[in-house]
mmCIF file of C-alpha atoms in Angstrom:
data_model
loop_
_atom_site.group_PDB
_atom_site.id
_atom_site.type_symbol
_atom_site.label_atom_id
_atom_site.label_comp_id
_atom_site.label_asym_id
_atom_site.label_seq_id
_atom_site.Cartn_x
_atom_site.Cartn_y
_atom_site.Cartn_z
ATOM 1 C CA UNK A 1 13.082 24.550 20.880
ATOM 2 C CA UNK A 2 10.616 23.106 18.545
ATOM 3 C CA UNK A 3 6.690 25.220 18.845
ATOM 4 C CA UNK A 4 5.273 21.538 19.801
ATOM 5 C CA UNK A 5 7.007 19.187 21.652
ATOM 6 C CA UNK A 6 5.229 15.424 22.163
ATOM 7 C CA UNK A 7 6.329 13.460 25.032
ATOM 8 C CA UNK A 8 7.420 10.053 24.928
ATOM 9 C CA UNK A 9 8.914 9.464 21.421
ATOM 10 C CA UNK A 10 7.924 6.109 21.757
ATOM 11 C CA UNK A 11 5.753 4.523 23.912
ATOM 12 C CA UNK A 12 5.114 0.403 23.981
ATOM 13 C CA UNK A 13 2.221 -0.786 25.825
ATOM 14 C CA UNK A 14 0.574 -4.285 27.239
ATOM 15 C CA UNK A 15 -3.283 -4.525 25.536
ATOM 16 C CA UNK A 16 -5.393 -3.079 28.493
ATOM 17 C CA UNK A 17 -2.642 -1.099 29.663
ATOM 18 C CA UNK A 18 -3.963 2.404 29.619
ATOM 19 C CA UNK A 19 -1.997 5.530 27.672
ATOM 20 C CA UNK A 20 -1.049 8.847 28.031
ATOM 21 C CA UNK A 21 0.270 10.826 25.263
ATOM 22 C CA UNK A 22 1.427 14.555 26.452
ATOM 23 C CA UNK A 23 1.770 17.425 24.097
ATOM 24 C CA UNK A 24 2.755 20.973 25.185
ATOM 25 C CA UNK A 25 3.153 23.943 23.032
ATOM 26 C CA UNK A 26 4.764 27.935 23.008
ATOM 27 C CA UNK A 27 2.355 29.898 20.940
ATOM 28 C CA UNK A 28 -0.750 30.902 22.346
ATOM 29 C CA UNK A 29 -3.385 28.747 20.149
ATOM 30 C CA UNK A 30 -6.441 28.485 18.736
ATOM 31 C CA UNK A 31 -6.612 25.286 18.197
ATOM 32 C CA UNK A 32 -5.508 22.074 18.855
ATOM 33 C CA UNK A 33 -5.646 18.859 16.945
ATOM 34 C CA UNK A 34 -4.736 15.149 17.380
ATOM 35 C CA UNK A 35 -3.819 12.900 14.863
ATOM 36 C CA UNK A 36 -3.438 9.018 14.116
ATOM 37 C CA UNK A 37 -0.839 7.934 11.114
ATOM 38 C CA UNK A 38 -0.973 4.177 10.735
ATOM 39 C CA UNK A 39 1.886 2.807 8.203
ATOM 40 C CA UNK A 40 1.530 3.320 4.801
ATOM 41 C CA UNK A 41 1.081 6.802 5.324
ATOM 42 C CA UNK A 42 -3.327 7.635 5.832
ATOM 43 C CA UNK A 43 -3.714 10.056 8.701
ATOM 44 C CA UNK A 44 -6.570 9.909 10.698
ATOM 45 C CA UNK A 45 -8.000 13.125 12.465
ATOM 46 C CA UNK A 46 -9.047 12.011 16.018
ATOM 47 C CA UNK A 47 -10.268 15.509 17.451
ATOM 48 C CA UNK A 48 -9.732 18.960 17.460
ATOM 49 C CA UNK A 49 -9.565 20.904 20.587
ATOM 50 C CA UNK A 50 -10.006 24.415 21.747
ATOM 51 C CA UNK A 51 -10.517 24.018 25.653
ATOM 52 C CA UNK A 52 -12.010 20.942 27.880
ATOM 53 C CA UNK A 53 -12.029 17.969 26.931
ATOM 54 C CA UNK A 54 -13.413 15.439 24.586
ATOM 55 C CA UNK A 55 -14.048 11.670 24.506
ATOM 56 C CA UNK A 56 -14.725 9.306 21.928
ATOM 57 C CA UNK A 57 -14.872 5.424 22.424
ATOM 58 C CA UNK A 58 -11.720 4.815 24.008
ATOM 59 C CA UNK A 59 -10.038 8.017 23.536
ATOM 60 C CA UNK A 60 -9.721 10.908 25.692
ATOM 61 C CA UNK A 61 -8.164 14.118 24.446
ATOM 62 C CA UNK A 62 -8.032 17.359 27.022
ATOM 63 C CA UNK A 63 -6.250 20.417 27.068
ATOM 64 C CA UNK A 64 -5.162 23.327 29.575
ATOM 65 C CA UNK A 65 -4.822 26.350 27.587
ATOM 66 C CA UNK A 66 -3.284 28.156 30.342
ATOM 67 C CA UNK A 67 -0.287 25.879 30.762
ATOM 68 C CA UNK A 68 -0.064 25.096 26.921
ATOM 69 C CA UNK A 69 -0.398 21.636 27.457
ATOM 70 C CA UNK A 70 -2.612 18.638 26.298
ATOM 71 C CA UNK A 71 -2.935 14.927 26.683
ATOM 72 C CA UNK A 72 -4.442 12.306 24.847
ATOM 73 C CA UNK A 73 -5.458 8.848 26.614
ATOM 74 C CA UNK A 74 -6.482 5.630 25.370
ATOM 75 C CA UNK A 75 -7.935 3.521 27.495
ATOM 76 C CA UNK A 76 -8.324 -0.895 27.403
ATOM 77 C CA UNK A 77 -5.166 -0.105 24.341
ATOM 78 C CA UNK A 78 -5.500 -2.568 21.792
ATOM 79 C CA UNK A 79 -2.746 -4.100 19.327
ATOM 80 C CA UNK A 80 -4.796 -2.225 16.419
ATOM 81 C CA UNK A 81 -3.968 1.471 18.343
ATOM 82 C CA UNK A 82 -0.275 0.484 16.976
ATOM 83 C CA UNK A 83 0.574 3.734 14.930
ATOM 84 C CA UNK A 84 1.989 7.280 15.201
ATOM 85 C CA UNK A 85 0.054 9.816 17.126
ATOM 86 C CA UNK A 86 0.730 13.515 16.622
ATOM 87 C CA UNK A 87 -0.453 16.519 18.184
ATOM 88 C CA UNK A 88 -0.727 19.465 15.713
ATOM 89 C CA UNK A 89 -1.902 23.640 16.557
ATOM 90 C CA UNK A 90 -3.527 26.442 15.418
ATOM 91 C CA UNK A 91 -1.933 29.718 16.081
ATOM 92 C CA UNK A 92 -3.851 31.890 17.499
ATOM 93 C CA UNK A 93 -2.068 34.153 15.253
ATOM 94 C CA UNK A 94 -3.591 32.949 12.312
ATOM 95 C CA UNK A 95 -6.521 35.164 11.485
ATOM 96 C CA UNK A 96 -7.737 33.242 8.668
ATOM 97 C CA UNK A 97 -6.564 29.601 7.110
ATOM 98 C CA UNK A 98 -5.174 26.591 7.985
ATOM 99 C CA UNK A 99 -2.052 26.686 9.008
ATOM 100 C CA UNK A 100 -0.630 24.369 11.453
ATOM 101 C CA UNK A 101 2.319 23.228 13.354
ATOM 102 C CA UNK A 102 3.111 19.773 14.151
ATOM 103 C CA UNK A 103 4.817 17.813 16.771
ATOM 104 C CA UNK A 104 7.440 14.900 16.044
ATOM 105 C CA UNK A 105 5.038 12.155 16.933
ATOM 106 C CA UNK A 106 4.652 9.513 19.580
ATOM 107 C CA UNK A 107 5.128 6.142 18.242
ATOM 108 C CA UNK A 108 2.816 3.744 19.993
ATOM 109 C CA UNK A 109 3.139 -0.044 19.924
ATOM 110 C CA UNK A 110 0.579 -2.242 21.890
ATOM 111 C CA UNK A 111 1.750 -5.830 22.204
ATOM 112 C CA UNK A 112 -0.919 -8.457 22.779
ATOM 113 C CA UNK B 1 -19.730 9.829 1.455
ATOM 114 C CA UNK B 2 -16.218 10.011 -0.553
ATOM 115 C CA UNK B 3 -13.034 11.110 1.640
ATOM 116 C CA UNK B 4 -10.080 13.228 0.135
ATOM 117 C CA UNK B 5 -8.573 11.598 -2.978
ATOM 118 C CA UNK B 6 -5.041 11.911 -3.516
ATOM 119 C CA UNK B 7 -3.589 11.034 -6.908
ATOM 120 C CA UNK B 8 -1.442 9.572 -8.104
ATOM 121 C CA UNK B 9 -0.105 7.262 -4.778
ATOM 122 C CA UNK B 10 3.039 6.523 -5.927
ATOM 123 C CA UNK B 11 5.346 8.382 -8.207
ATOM 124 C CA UNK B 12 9.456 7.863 -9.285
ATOM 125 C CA UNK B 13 10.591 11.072 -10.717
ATOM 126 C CA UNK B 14 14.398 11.899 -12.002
ATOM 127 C CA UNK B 15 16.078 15.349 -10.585
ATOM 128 C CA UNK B 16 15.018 18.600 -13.060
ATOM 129 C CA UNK B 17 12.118 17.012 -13.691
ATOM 130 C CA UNK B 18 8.597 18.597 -12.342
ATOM 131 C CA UNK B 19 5.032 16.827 -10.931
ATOM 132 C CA UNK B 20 2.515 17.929 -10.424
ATOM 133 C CA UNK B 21 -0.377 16.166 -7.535
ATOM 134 C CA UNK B 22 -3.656 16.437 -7.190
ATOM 135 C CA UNK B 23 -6.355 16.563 -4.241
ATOM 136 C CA UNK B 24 -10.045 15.874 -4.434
ATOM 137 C CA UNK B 25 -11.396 17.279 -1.400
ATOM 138 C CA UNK B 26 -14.547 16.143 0.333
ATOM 139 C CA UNK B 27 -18.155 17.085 -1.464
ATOM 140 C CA UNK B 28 -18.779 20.985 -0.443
ATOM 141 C CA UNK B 29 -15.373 21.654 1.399
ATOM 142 C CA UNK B 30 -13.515 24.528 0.122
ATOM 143 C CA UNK B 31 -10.276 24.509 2.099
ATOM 144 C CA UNK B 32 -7.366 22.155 0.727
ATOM 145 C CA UNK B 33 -4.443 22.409 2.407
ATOM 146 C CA UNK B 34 -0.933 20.317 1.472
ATOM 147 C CA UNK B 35 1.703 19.240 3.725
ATOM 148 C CA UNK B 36 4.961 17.546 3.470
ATOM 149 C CA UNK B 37 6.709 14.195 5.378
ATOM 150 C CA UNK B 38 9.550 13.754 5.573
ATOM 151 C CA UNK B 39 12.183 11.556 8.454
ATOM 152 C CA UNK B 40 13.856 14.067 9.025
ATOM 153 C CA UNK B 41 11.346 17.412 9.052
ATOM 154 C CA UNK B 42 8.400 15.598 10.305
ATOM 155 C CA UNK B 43 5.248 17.037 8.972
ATOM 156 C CA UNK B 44 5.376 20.744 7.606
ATOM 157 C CA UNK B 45 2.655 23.016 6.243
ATOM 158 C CA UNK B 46 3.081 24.065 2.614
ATOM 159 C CA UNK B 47 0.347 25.860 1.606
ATOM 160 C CA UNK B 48 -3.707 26.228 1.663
ATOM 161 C CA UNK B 49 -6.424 27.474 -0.712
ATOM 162 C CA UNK B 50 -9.748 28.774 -0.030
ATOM 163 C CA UNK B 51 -12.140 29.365 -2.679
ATOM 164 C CA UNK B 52 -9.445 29.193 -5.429
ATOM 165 C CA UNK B 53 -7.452 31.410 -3.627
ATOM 166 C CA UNK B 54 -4.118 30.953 -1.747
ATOM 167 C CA UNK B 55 -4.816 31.979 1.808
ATOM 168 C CA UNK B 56 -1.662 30.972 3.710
ATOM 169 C CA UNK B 57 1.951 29.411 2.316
ATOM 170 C CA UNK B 58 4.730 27.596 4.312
ATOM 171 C CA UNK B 59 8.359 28.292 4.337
ATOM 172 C CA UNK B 60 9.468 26.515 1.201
ATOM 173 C CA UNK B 61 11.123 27.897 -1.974
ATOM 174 C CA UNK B 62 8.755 29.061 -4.821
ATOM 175 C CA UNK B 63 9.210 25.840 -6.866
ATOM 176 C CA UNK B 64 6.401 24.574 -4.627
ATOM 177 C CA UNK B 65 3.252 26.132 -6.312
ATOM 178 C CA UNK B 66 -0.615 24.950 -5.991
ATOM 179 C CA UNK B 67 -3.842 26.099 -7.385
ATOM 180 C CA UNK B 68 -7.207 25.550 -6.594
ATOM 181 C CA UNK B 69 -10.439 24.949 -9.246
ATOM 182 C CA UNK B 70 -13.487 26.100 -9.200
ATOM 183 C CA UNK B 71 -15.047 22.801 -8.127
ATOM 184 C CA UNK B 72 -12.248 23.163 -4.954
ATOM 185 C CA UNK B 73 -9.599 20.317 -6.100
ATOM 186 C CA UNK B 74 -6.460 21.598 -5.658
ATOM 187 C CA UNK B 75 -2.879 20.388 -7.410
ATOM 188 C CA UNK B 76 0.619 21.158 -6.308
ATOM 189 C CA UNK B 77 3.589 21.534 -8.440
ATOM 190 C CA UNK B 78 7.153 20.952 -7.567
ATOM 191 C CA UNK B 79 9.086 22.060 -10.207
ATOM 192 C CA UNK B 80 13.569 21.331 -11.125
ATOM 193 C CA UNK B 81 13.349 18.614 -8.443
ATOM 194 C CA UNK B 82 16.021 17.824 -5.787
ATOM 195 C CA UNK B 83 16.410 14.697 -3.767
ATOM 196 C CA UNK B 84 15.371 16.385 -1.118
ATOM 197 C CA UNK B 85 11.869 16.820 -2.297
ATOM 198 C CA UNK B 86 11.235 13.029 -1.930
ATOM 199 C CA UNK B 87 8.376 12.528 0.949
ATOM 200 C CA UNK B 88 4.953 11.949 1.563
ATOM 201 C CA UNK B 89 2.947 14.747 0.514
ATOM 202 C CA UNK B 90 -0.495 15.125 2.331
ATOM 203 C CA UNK B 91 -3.641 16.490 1.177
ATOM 204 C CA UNK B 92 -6.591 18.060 4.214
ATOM 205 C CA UNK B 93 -9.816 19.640 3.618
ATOM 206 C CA UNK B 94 -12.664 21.262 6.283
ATOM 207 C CA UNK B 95 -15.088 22.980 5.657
ATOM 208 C CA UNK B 96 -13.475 26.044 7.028
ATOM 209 C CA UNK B 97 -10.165 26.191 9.437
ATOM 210 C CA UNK B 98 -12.695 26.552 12.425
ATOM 211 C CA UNK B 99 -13.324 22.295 11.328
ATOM 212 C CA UNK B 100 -11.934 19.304 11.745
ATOM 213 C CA UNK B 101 -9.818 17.940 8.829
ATOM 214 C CA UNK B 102 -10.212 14.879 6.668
ATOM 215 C CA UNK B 103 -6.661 13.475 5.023
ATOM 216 C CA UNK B 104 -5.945 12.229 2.005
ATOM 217 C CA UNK B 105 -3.692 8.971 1.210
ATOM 218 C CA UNK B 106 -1.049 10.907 0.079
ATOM 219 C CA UNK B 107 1.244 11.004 -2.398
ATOM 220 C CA UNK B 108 4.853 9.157 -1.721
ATOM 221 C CA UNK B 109 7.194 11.433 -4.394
ATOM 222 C CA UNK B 110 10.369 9.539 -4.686
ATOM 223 C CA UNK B 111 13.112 11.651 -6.439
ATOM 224 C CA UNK B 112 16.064 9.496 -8.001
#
């Protein structure tokens, strides 16, 4: 069993529809980030998490440290929030540096 | 202000050969940390540096080495080559671990 595990794989979506992206992990953390990877590669770094929640334009990320688990929403989708989303942690383990651990991806696809 | 430059963006190399990448972090970050892509392993953590030192290194065999310069870019080395070592290798830096991270381009390494 992989450390993070994203749920779904692949996700296809109506523009307005709104998303849910779940992400639950093993390790106790001490951080958590999301990520956006558009073809061709660039990531993006959405927001990095640690408890609560956090919002930015259309996004949503929260997590619930005590049940390992977080969830990013977009909300009003768009065709142009077409790319990979992954979640990616921080062990708490790590006393120093920047190590993390990544999850396989969600694939999103928003069809106009 | 200038992101994380990763160069070159595209490089063919022949098995036994070696490369070497570079990352230009963001002005006044000192953490660079590399990661590889691959279809099949997803994203994976390969190393970090901190202040020209190497604070944290993923499972991979020694021919993946890095350094880090005084003014904080950072180059990775792959040396004898195997197919397997074609992907798309990342480039992050923060400020510290206890930041968000800004990605490079990468690098897409194709080994023939």
């Amino acid at each position: 069993k992989n450390e993070v595990e994203q749920s779904p794989q692949n996700l296809t979506a109506q523009e307005g529809e709104f998303i849910t992206i779940n992400c639950s992990y093993s390790v106790g953390i001490s951080a958590l980030h999301w990520l956006q990877q558009h073809p061709g590669g660039g990531i993006v770094s959405l927001f990095m998490l640690s408890s609560g929640k956090k919002k930015h334009g259309r996004l949503i990320a929260t997590i619930n440290i005590q049940e390992k688990h977080s969830s990013l929403h977009i909300t009003a989708s768009h065709p142009r929030d077409s790319a990979v989303y992954i979640c990616a942690v921080r062990s708490m383990e790590e006393t120093s540096g920047s190590r993390l651990t990544f999850g396989e991806g969600t694939q999103l696809t928003v069809n106009p | 202000k200038a992101g994380v430059t990763q160069t070159p963006r595209y490089l063919i190399k022949t098995r036994g050969q070696q490369v070497t990448l570079s990352c230009s972090p963001i002005s006044g970050h000192r953490s660079v940390s590399w990661y590889q892509q691959t279809p099949g392993q997803g994203l994976q953590f390969l190393f970090e540096y901190f202040s020209e030192t190497q604070r944290n290194k993923g499972n991979f065999p020694g021919r993946f080495s890095g350094r880090q310069f005084s003014n904080s870019r950072s180059e990775m080395n792959v040396s004898t080559l195997e197919l397997g070592d074609s992907a798309l290798y990342l480039c992050a830096s923060s400020l510290t671990s206890n930041y968000g991270y800004t990605f490079g381009s990468g690098t897409r390494l194709t080994v023939v």
